[in-house]
Short mmCIF file of C-alpha atoms and ligand atoms in Angstrom, two decimals:
data_model
loop_
_atom_site.label_atom_id
_atom_site.label_comp_id
_atom_site.label_asym_id
_atom_site.label_seq_id
_atom_site.Cartn_x
_atom_site.Cartn_y
_atom_site.Cartn_z
CA MET V 1 22.41 17.20 -2.32
CA SER V 2 20.99 16.60 -5.75
CA PHE V 3 17.51 15.51 -5.53
CA LYS V 4 15.50 18.50 -4.54
CA ILE V 5 11.66 17.39 -3.52
CA ALA V 6 8.63 19.30 -2.02
CA LEU V 7 6.38 17.95 0.82
CA VAL V 8 2.90 18.74 0.07
CA GLY V 9 0.47 18.03 3.09
CA CYS V 10 2.34 19.17 6.23
CA GLY V 11 -0.68 17.69 8.66
CA GLY V 12 0.15 14.88 11.14
CA MET V 13 1.62 12.61 8.61
CA GLY V 14 3.06 15.63 6.63
CA ARG V 15 5.28 16.19 10.21
CA ARG V 16 6.28 12.79 10.54
CA HIS V 17 7.53 13.02 6.88
CA ALA V 18 9.52 16.20 7.66
CA HIS V 19 10.85 13.91 11.02
CA GLY V 20 11.88 11.09 8.00
CA TYR V 21 13.85 14.30 6.32
CA ILE V 22 15.69 15.10 9.50
CA GLU V 23 16.97 11.47 10.10
CA LEU V 24 17.86 10.76 6.76
CA ARG V 25 20.06 14.13 6.65
CA LYS V 26 21.95 12.65 9.12
CA TYR V 27 22.91 10.20 7.34
CA PHE V 28 22.59 10.54 3.98
CA ASP V 29 23.80 13.81 1.90
CA ILE V 30 21.30 12.96 -0.97
CA VAL V 31 17.98 14.40 -0.97
CA SER V 32 16.97 18.23 -0.30
CA MET V 33 13.58 19.35 1.21
CA ALA V 34 13.12 22.22 -1.38
CA ALA V 35 9.57 23.50 -0.46
CA VAL V 36 6.78 22.55 1.60
CA CYS V 37 3.11 23.07 0.62
CA ASP V 38 -0.51 23.06 3.14
CA LEU V 39 -3.41 24.56 2.63
CA HIS V 40 -2.85 26.93 5.90
CA ALA V 41 0.59 28.88 5.85
CA ASP V 42 1.04 28.55 9.47
CA VAL V 43 0.52 24.42 9.26
CA ALA V 44 3.31 24.98 6.72
CA ALA V 45 5.62 26.98 8.67
CA THR V 46 5.45 24.59 11.58
CA VAL V 47 6.74 22.18 9.64
CA ALA V 48 9.80 24.26 7.52
CA ASP V 49 10.90 25.84 10.85
CA GLU V 50 11.13 22.02 12.12
CA ILE V 51 13.15 21.33 9.12
CA GLY V 52 15.17 24.79 9.21
CA ASP V 53 16.17 24.43 12.57
CA ALA V 54 17.21 20.55 12.31
CA THR V 55 19.09 21.14 9.06
CA GLY V 56 20.13 24.71 8.52
CA ASP V 57 18.16 24.87 5.63
CA ARG V 58 14.73 26.10 5.63
CA PRO V 59 12.11 25.09 2.87
CA ASP V 60 10.31 27.51 0.93
CA ILE V 61 6.58 27.64 2.02
CA TYR V 62 3.37 27.29 -0.51
CA THR V 63 -0.03 27.32 -0.34
CA ASP V 64 -0.96 26.57 -3.52
CA PHE V 65 0.37 23.36 -5.06
CA ASP V 66 0.26 24.45 -8.56
CA GLU V 67 1.88 27.55 -7.99
CA MET V 68 4.61 25.47 -6.37
CA LEU V 69 4.83 23.16 -9.33
CA ALA V 70 4.71 26.37 -11.96
CA THR V 71 8.06 28.36 -9.72
CA ALA V 72 9.78 25.26 -7.56
CA ASP V 73 12.92 23.98 -8.91
CA LEU V 74 12.21 20.43 -7.98
CA ASP V 75 12.75 16.57 -8.90
CA GLY V 76 10.27 15.32 -6.69
CA VAL V 77 6.73 15.15 -4.39
CA ALA V 78 6.55 13.99 -1.26
CA ILE V 79 2.28 14.06 -1.26
CA VAL V 80 1.34 13.94 2.38
CA THR V 81 -2.71 15.35 1.78
CA SER V 82 -5.36 13.93 3.21
CA THR V 83 -6.59 11.09 1.00
CA PRO V 84 -8.35 12.70 -1.92
CA MET V 85 -5.98 14.77 -3.15
CA HIS V 86 -3.58 12.01 -3.89
CA HIS V 87 -4.27 11.31 -7.42
CA ILE V 88 -4.81 14.84 -8.21
CA PHE V 89 -1.36 15.93 -7.20
CA ALA V 90 0.11 12.42 -8.10
CA ILE V 91 -0.69 12.98 -11.86
CA LYS V 92 0.02 16.64 -12.16
CA ALA V 93 3.18 16.24 -10.97
CA MET V 94 3.98 13.03 -13.08
CA GLU V 95 2.67 15.19 -16.11
CA ALA V 96 5.25 17.87 -14.68
CA GLY V 97 8.26 15.53 -15.14
CA LEU V 98 8.37 15.05 -11.32
CA ASN V 99 9.00 11.76 -9.16
CA VAL V 100 6.55 11.29 -6.49
CA ILE V 101 6.47 9.46 -2.98
CA ILE V 102 2.92 9.62 -1.90
CA GLU V 103 1.30 8.30 1.59
CA LYS V 104 -0.87 5.34 1.79
CA PRO V 105 -3.47 4.40 0.47
CA MET V 106 -2.24 5.14 -3.04
CA GLY V 107 -5.32 6.61 -4.13
CA LEU V 108 -9.00 7.48 -2.91
CA THR V 109 -10.42 4.59 -4.94
CA LEU V 110 -8.88 1.67 -7.92
CA LYS V 111 -10.29 4.24 -10.47
CA ALA V 112 -7.72 6.97 -8.80
CA CYS V 113 -5.07 4.48 -8.58
CA ARG V 114 -5.49 3.18 -12.32
CA LEU V 115 -4.92 7.04 -13.54
CA MET V 116 -1.81 7.12 -11.53
CA ARG V 117 -0.81 4.05 -13.07
CA HIS V 118 -1.19 5.41 -16.04
CA ALA V 119 0.48 8.33 -15.60
CA SER V 120 3.80 6.81 -14.09
CA ARG V 121 4.13 4.07 -17.06
CA SER V 122 2.98 7.22 -19.86
CA THR V 123 5.43 9.64 -18.08
CA GLY V 124 8.25 7.33 -16.77
CA LYS V 125 8.32 9.09 -13.40
CA VAL V 126 8.55 7.02 -10.15
CA MET V 127 5.46 6.46 -8.11
CA ALA V 128 6.14 5.19 -4.69
CA VAL V 129 3.86 4.39 -2.11
CA ALA V 130 5.19 4.90 1.61
CA GLU V 131 3.89 1.74 2.96
CA ASN V 132 5.93 1.80 6.02
CA TYR V 133 4.91 -1.41 7.78
CA ARG V 134 6.66 -3.84 5.94
CA ARG V 135 10.04 -1.76 5.95
CA ASP V 136 10.15 -2.66 9.86
CA PRO V 137 13.23 -4.82 10.03
CA MET V 138 11.34 -7.32 12.39
CA ASN V 139 8.44 -7.66 9.45
CA ARG V 140 11.72 -8.10 6.97
CA LEU V 141 12.76 -10.97 9.56
CA THR V 142 9.47 -12.17 9.70
CA ARG V 143 9.05 -12.59 5.67
CA ALA V 144 12.91 -14.40 5.68
CA LEU V 145 11.63 -16.59 8.48
CA ILE V 146 8.15 -17.56 6.20
CA ASP V 147 10.17 -17.65 3.32
CA ALA V 148 13.12 -20.06 4.59
CA GLY V 149 9.90 -22.66 5.52
CA ALA V 150 10.35 -21.96 9.67
CA ILE V 151 6.85 -22.99 10.14
CA GLY V 152 6.44 -24.81 6.92
CA THR V 153 3.73 -24.71 4.63
CA PRO V 154 1.60 -21.53 5.50
CA TYR V 155 -2.22 -22.51 6.48
CA PHE V 156 -4.00 -20.13 7.51
CA ALA V 157 -3.44 -16.06 9.06
CA LEU V 158 -5.61 -14.51 11.45
CA ASP V 159 -5.42 -10.37 11.41
CA ILE V 160 -7.53 -9.00 14.34
CA ASN V 161 -7.94 -5.82 15.20
CA VAL V 162 -10.62 -5.46 17.65
CA GLY V 163 -10.70 -2.02 19.62
CA SER V 164 -12.45 1.07 20.43
CA SER V 165 -12.29 4.38 19.94
CA ASP V 166 -15.30 5.31 22.13
CA SER V 167 -16.81 7.13 19.22
CA ALA V 168 -13.88 9.73 18.60
CA VAL V 169 -13.51 10.17 15.51
CA MET V 170 -10.46 8.57 14.28
CA HIS V 171 -6.95 10.23 14.91
CA SER V 172 -9.02 13.58 15.35
CA THR V 173 -9.61 14.09 11.68
CA VAL V 174 -12.89 14.63 10.34
CA TRP V 175 -11.78 13.42 6.43
CA ARG V 176 -11.59 9.86 8.12
CA ALA V 177 -15.47 9.88 9.01
CA LYS V 178 -15.94 10.01 5.55
CA LYS V 179 -16.69 7.58 3.34
CA GLU V 180 -16.02 9.72 0.31
CA GLN V 181 -12.98 11.17 1.27
CA ALA V 182 -11.73 7.25 2.02
CA GLY V 183 -12.23 7.09 5.58
CA GLY V 184 -12.81 4.69 7.86
CA MET V 185 -10.47 2.68 10.10
CA PRO V 186 -10.64 -0.97 7.82
CA LEU V 187 -9.81 1.24 5.06
CA ASP V 188 -7.63 3.82 6.30
CA ALA V 189 -5.63 1.47 8.66
CA GLY V 190 -6.62 -1.65 6.68
CA VAL V 191 -4.55 -1.04 3.74
CA HIS V 192 -1.18 -1.36 6.18
CA ASN V 193 -2.48 -4.97 7.12
CA ALA V 194 -3.53 -5.59 3.65
CA ASP V 195 0.13 -4.69 2.35
CA MET V 196 1.05 -7.13 5.32
CA LEU V 197 -0.83 -9.75 4.41
CA LEU V 198 0.67 -9.65 0.62
CA TYR V 199 4.09 -8.94 1.58
CA LEU V 200 4.06 -11.94 3.65
CA LEU V 201 1.72 -14.59 1.88
CA GLY V 202 1.70 -13.72 -1.31
CA ARG V 203 -1.50 -12.70 -3.77
CA ALA V 204 -5.21 -13.08 -2.27
CA ASP V 205 -7.45 -14.28 -5.31
CA SER V 206 -10.92 -13.85 -3.25
CA VAL V 207 -12.63 -11.99 -0.14
CA PHE V 208 -15.81 -12.63 1.84
CA ALA V 209 -16.49 -9.52 4.33
CA GLU V 210 -19.82 -8.48 6.16
CA THR V 211 -19.38 -4.65 6.87
CA SER V 212 -20.88 -2.01 8.95
CA THR V 213 -20.88 1.35 10.28
CA PHE V 214 -22.49 0.80 13.71
CA GLU V 215 -21.14 4.22 14.92
CA PRO V 216 -22.00 6.73 12.67
CA ASN V 217 -22.48 9.65 15.50
CA ARG V 218 -18.84 10.46 16.36
CA ILE V 219 -17.19 13.27 18.65
CA LEU V 220 -14.57 15.05 17.42
CA ARG V 221 -12.11 14.60 20.55
CA PRO V 222 -8.52 15.90 20.97
CA MET V 223 -5.68 13.91 19.84
CA SER V 224 -4.21 13.81 23.10
CA GLU V 225 -7.01 11.63 23.88
CA VAL V 226 -7.62 9.62 21.12
CA ALA V 227 -4.00 8.93 20.07
CA PRO V 228 -1.91 10.14 23.08
CA GLY V 229 1.41 8.78 21.23
CA LEU V 230 0.65 11.14 17.95
CA ALA V 231 -0.73 14.24 20.02
CA ASP V 232 2.76 15.93 19.20
CA MET V 233 2.77 15.56 15.67
CA TYR V 234 -1.15 16.81 14.93
CA ASN V 235 -1.42 19.80 17.57
CA HIS V 236 -0.37 22.22 14.78
CA ARG V 237 -2.98 20.96 11.86
CA LYS V 238 -5.93 22.91 11.41
CA GLU V 239 -9.75 21.42 11.28
CA ASP V 240 -11.81 23.58 9.21
CA GLY V 241 -15.29 24.23 10.09
CA TYR V 242 -15.17 21.86 13.29
CA SER V 243 -14.27 22.12 17.08
CA THR V 244 -12.99 19.84 19.75
CA GLY V 245 -16.50 18.13 21.14
CA ASP V 246 -18.26 18.72 18.08
CA MET V 247 -20.51 15.76 16.48
CA VAL V 248 -19.37 14.35 13.24
CA GLU V 249 -21.48 12.08 10.99
CA GLN V 250 -19.27 8.92 10.07
CA THR V 251 -19.96 8.02 6.67
CA ALA V 252 -17.47 5.63 6.08
CA VAL V 253 -17.11 1.47 7.24
CA ASP V 254 -16.19 1.34 10.75
CA SER V 255 -16.30 -2.34 11.16
CA ALA V 256 -15.09 -5.40 8.68
CA PHE V 257 -14.96 -8.93 8.67
CA GLY V 258 -13.51 -10.40 6.04
CA VAL V 259 -12.22 -13.61 4.75
CA ILE V 260 -9.47 -14.12 1.82
CA ARG V 261 -8.50 -16.56 0.23
CA PHE V 262 -4.89 -16.49 -1.37
CA SER V 263 -3.23 -17.65 -4.69
CA SER V 264 -1.01 -20.57 -2.39
CA GLY V 265 -4.18 -21.81 -0.84
CA ALA V 266 -3.74 -19.99 2.07
CA ILE V 267 -6.81 -18.32 4.01
CA GLY V 268 -6.78 -15.19 5.91
CA GLN V 269 -9.19 -13.54 8.22
CA LEU V 270 -8.57 -9.97 8.95
CA MET V 271 -11.04 -8.35 11.22
CA MET V 272 -10.78 -4.30 11.83
CA THR V 273 -13.19 -2.07 13.60
CA ASP V 274 -12.66 0.41 16.12
CA SER V 275 -16.41 0.08 17.94
CA SER V 276 -15.98 -2.37 20.46
CA HIS V 277 -16.79 -1.57 23.55
CA GLY V 278 -15.23 -3.49 26.40
CA GLN V 279 -13.31 -5.32 24.35
CA SER V 280 -9.92 -5.12 22.82
CA LEU V 281 -8.19 -7.79 20.68
CA ASP V 282 -4.88 -7.89 18.48
CA VAL V 283 -4.16 -11.16 16.93
CA SER V 284 -1.41 -11.38 14.28
CA THR V 285 -0.75 -14.60 13.67
CA ILE V 286 0.07 -17.22 10.79
CA SER V 287 0.13 -21.09 10.95
CA GLY V 288 1.68 -23.57 9.33
CA SER V 289 2.02 -27.24 8.88
CA GLY V 290 5.19 -26.70 11.21
CA GLY V 291 4.28 -24.19 13.66
CA THR V 292 2.34 -20.61 14.22
CA MET V 293 4.32 -17.43 13.76
CA TYR V 294 3.14 -14.78 16.07
CA ARG V 295 3.77 -11.39 14.39
CA PRO V 296 5.46 -8.50 16.07
CA ARG V 297 3.52 -5.30 15.95
CA SER V 298 5.18 -3.15 13.65
CA ARG V 299 7.52 -0.66 14.89
CA SER V 300 7.40 -1.71 18.22
CA GLY V 301 10.82 -3.55 17.88
CA GLU V 302 9.99 -6.57 19.37
CA SER V 303 11.15 -10.10 18.06
CA PRO V 304 8.95 -12.71 16.10
CA ARG V 305 7.76 -15.69 18.08
CA ILE V 306 7.21 -19.12 16.49
CA VAL V 307 5.54 -21.60 19.02
CA ARG V 308 5.31 -25.31 17.64
CA ASN V 309 2.89 -28.10 18.04
CA ASP V 310 4.47 -29.54 20.98
CA GLY V 311 4.52 -25.78 22.62
CA SER V 312 8.13 -24.98 22.41
CA GLU V 313 8.79 -21.51 21.53
CA ILE V 314 11.55 -20.18 18.90
CA THR V 315 12.21 -16.03 19.50
CA GLY V 316 15.18 -13.74 20.14
CA ASP V 317 18.30 -14.37 18.69
CA ALA V 318 17.53 -18.39 18.29
CA LEU V 319 15.28 -17.67 14.90
CA LEU V 320 18.24 -15.94 13.37
CA ASP V 321 19.83 -19.76 13.38
CA LEU V 322 16.63 -20.53 10.95
CA VAL V 323 17.67 -17.77 8.49
CA PRO V 324 21.13 -18.20 8.01
CA ASP V 325 20.93 -15.68 5.00
CA PHE V 326 19.34 -12.82 6.65
CA GLN V 327 20.66 -9.36 6.62
CA LEU V 328 19.37 -6.04 6.76
CA ASP V 329 20.39 -4.30 3.34
CA ASP V 330 22.83 -1.31 3.09
CA ILE V 331 19.96 1.92 3.91
CA THR V 332 18.28 -0.26 6.60
CA SER V 333 21.71 -1.49 8.12
CA THR V 334 22.90 2.14 8.50
CA LEU V 335 19.84 3.89 9.62
CA TRP V 336 19.68 1.11 12.19
CA ASN V 337 23.35 2.06 13.61
CA GLY V 338 25.02 -0.19 11.45
CA ALA V 339 22.87 -3.24 12.39
CA ARG V 340 22.92 -6.31 10.26
CA ARG V 341 21.41 -9.17 11.66
CA ILE V 342 18.95 -8.43 14.47
CA SER V 343 16.06 -10.08 15.78
CA SER V 344 14.82 -7.18 18.03
CA TYR V 345 15.75 -3.56 18.73
CA ASP V 346 15.18 -1.38 21.32
CA ILE V 347 14.42 2.54 19.90
CA ASP V 348 11.96 4.92 20.44
CA PHE V 349 8.70 4.98 17.85
CA ARG V 350 9.43 8.37 17.14
CA ASP V 351 12.37 7.45 16.01
CA ILE V 352 11.72 4.02 14.21
CA ASP V 353 8.93 6.02 12.64
CA SER V 354 11.53 8.52 11.25
CA LYS V 355 13.75 6.05 10.14
CA ILE V 356 11.45 4.03 8.05
CA LEU V 357 10.37 7.30 6.12
CA ALA V 358 13.73 8.15 5.90
CA TYR V 359 14.27 4.76 4.13
CA GLU V 360 11.14 5.30 1.78
CA TYR V 361 12.24 9.01 0.98
CA LEU V 362 15.88 6.86 -0.31
CA ASP V 363 13.90 4.01 -2.05
CA MET V 364 12.10 6.43 -4.14
CA VAL V 365 15.13 8.54 -5.15
CA ASP V 366 17.23 5.15 -6.03
CA ALA V 367 14.28 4.09 -8.01
CA ALA V 368 14.06 7.73 -10.10
CA GLU V 369 17.78 7.51 -10.35
CA SER V 370 18.26 3.76 -11.80
CA GLY V 371 15.32 3.90 -13.50
CA GLY V 372 14.40 1.13 -11.44
CA GLN V 373 11.04 0.30 -9.57
CA PRO V 374 10.41 1.20 -6.00
CA GLU V 375 9.46 -1.44 -3.64
CA VAL V 376 6.23 -0.30 -3.23
CA GLY V 377 4.97 0.73 -6.83
CA PRO V 378 1.96 1.26 -8.71
CA GLN V 379 1.39 -2.40 -8.64
CA GLU V 380 2.01 -2.81 -5.03
CA GLY V 381 -0.10 -0.05 -3.94
CA MET V 382 -3.19 -1.13 -5.55
CA ASP V 383 -2.81 -4.48 -4.67
CA ALA V 384 -2.93 -3.31 -1.07
CA LEU V 385 -5.83 -0.82 -1.65
CA ALA V 386 -7.51 -3.59 -3.61
CA LEU V 387 -7.33 -6.08 -1.26
CA ALA V 388 -8.52 -3.56 1.42
CA TYR V 389 -11.45 -2.34 -0.98
CA ALA V 390 -12.43 -5.90 -1.59
CA LEU V 391 -13.92 -6.03 2.06
CA MET V 392 -15.76 -3.11 1.17
CA GLU V 393 -17.00 -4.17 -2.28
CA SER V 394 -18.14 -7.90 -0.75
CA GLY V 395 -20.12 -6.18 2.03
CA VAL V 396 -22.38 -4.10 -0.25
CA ASP V 397 -22.48 -6.98 -2.90
CA GLY V 398 -23.25 -9.50 -0.37
CA ALA V 399 -21.12 -12.25 -2.22
CA PRO V 400 -17.50 -13.11 -2.44
CA VAL V 401 -15.27 -10.94 -4.70
CA SER V 402 -12.22 -11.30 -6.68
CA VAL V 403 -9.65 -9.30 -6.04
CA GLU V 404 -8.02 -8.59 -9.20
CA ASP V 405 -11.94 -7.35 -10.42
CA VAL V 406 -11.76 -4.89 -7.63
CA ALA V 407 -8.04 -4.07 -8.67
CA GLU V 408 -9.02 -3.35 -12.60
CA GLY V 409 -12.42 -1.61 -12.18
CA ARG V 410 -15.05 -5.04 -12.76
CA THR V 411 -16.54 -4.70 -9.18
CA SER V 412 -16.83 -1.10 -7.96
CA THR V 413 -20.55 -0.75 -6.48
CA PHE V 414 -19.13 0.56 -3.13
CA GLN V 415 -16.61 2.82 -4.75
CA ASP V 416 -18.75 4.45 -7.68
CA GLU V 417 -20.51 6.96 -5.68
CA ILE V 418 -17.30 7.91 -4.47
CA ASP V 419 -15.47 8.43 -7.78
CA TYR V 420 -18.96 9.57 -9.48
CA GLU V 421 -18.40 12.48 -6.17
CA MET V 422 -14.50 13.05 -7.34
CA GLY V 423 -15.69 13.34 -10.78
CA ILE V 424 -13.73 10.82 -11.99
N1 LIG Z 1 1.82 5.54 6.69
C1 LIG Z 1 1.08 5.86 7.78
O1 LIG Z 1 1.36 4.95 8.80
C2 LIG Z 1 -0.05 6.75 7.95
C3 LIG Z 1 -0.50 7.45 9.09
C4 LIG Z 1 -1.22 8.33 9.21
C5 LIG Z 1 -1.59 8.99 7.71
N2 LIG Z 1 -1.20 8.53 6.84
C6 LIG Z 1 -1.56 9.04 5.52
O2 LIG Z 1 -1.03 10.08 5.12
C7 LIG Z 1 -2.08 11.39 4.81
C8 LIG Z 1 -2.15 12.54 5.80
O3 LIG Z 1 -3.02 11.92 6.80
P1 LIG Z 1 -2.65 12.81 8.21
O4 LIG Z 1 -2.80 12.45 9.28
O5 LIG Z 1 -1.86 13.48 8.09
O6 LIG Z 1 -3.99 13.78 8.01
P2 LIG Z 1 -4.13 15.51 8.30
O7 LIG Z 1 -5.67 16.19 7.93
O8 LIG Z 1 -3.45 15.92 9.33
O9 LIG Z 1 -3.39 16.18 7.26
C9 LIG Z 1 -3.08 16.41 6.03
C10 LIG Z 1 -2.81 18.31 5.32
O10 LIG Z 1 -3.46 18.26 4.04
C11 LIG Z 1 -3.49 19.65 3.58
N3 LIG Z 1 -4.13 19.49 2.59
C12 LIG Z 1 -5.24 18.84 2.10
N4 LIG Z 1 -5.87 19.60 0.96
C13 LIG Z 1 -4.70 20.05 0.57
C14 LIG Z 1 -4.47 20.89 -0.87
N5 LIG Z 1 -5.26 21.23 -1.54
N6 LIG Z 1 -3.11 21.51 -0.56
C15 LIG Z 1 -2.22 21.54 0.19
N7 LIG Z 1 -2.40 21.08 0.97
C16 LIG Z 1 -3.76 20.28 1.09
C17 LIG Z 1 -4.32 20.04 4.97
O11 LIG Z 1 -4.32 21.66 5.20
C18 LIG Z 1 -3.58 19.02 6.03
O12 LIG Z 1 -2.97 19.71 6.80
C19 LIG Z 1 -3.80 10.27 4.21
O13 LIG Z 1 -3.12 9.85 3.15
C20 LIG Z 1 -3.19 9.35 5.43
O14 LIG Z 1 -3.68 8.30 5.07
C21 LIG Z 1 -0.11 7.38 6.95
#
C-alpha cells in the first residue's frame, strides 16, 4: 500500500466513504486510510472503528483539520464535510502538497470552485470530485447507447424529480435547509442530475428557471423516517444545537423548474422539488429522432430501456447488440465481480454505493500517480454546479442565464450573499 489518505468529515456520507474504502481493500492493496477527522471525536471514532474492524488497520483520529495536516503523513485527503468547508479544506490540502477527492457539490458556490480550480492548477495537485452517479455501470451503458446513436439524434430530455419530504429537513441534516450552506434539494441533489444531463447530452448553454421556497417551516425528523435506506449510515452523526422534532427555518430553495438549452441544440427540462404533497413523479428520459431512452434509476442495477415509435421496446441484453464495443473498464469490472458487458445487475444498494466509492478513490489515485486528470475534475465539477446554480440564478434574475457566465462569475446574484457570508 503506497497512497496514504485521510477522511475528513465522518457524518453520513463520510461513513459511506469508509465503507467504500473497506470495499476497495477487498480487491486492491493500493490505498491506506491513515487518519479520519471530524469535529466530533466520537463520530470519527465510529468510522475509525468500522475501518479497523474490517481491515485490521484503525486510522488515527483527529478533530482538527489543521493539526492533522501538520502532523499526519499523507498523500491525499477525502473531503466529506458539509459543503461550506469544501473549498477551505481543499485549498489548504493542495497547498500542503496533498491530492484531494471531494464530495459533490465541488464547492459552496462557483466562486469557491474557481479558487479550488486555481489551487489545483498552481500546485499541480489533483482535485477529483466524487460525483458518483455517472460511474454506475448502467449509466455507462446509457451513455454508450446514446453515443452509438441508439435513439438517433437526441432532441430533448425530461428529468422530473417531484416528491414530498412532508416538510421534513432533507436527510435530517440542518445545513441542507440553509441557502448559505449550499442546501436545498434542487441544489444538493440537483447537482447529480446536472452532472448526468451533461454526461449524457454534452455542454449546456443557457437556462431559464422559476424557483421558490414553498416550505420555509421545516421539521427535523429522524433519518429512519426521512430516508430509511440510509438511516444506519447517519445514526452516529451529531446535529449541534438541534433535536429531533425541532422546527428549522429553510432558507434554501426547495423547488426549481428549469428549461435548459444544450450546445447540441437539445432541450432539457429539469424539475426538482421536495414540496409536492400527494404527488410523486420520477421521469428520466431522453427522446431522439429514433426513439426514447428510459434511463434507469442510478444505483438500482436496472437496465435502460429504449422505446421506438411503433411501441417496440429494447432492454436487457438486447441493448448490448447496439453497442458492440461497450465494456466496463478494468477497475469497474473487478469491483463488479469480473463483469465486462452487462445490461443489468442485482447487487444490494449498500454494496453498489461502496463499489462506486472505491472506483472514485482509485480514479483519484491513478490521476495523482500518472500526473493525469481524474474523470470528474475541477472542470466537470464546476460544469455540474454551474448548471444547478444556473437554475437559482435564473430564478432570481427572472431571465435566461448563460451557464458559462454562472461558472465564471459574470452572473452571481443568488450566490453573492453566500460568498459575502463566507468572506470570499
Ligand atoms: N455523492 C452523494 O451521493 C452524496 C450523498 C450525501 C452527501 N453528499 C455530500 O457529502 C457531504 C457531507 O454530507 P453528509 O450528508 O455526510 O453531511 P453530515 O452533516 O452528515 O456530515 C458532515 C460531517 O462533517 C463534519 N464537519 C463539519 N465541519 C467540520 C470541520 N470543520 N472539521 C471536521 N469535520 C467537520 C460534521 O461534524 C459532520 O460529521 C456534503 O457535501 C454532501 O453534499 C454526497
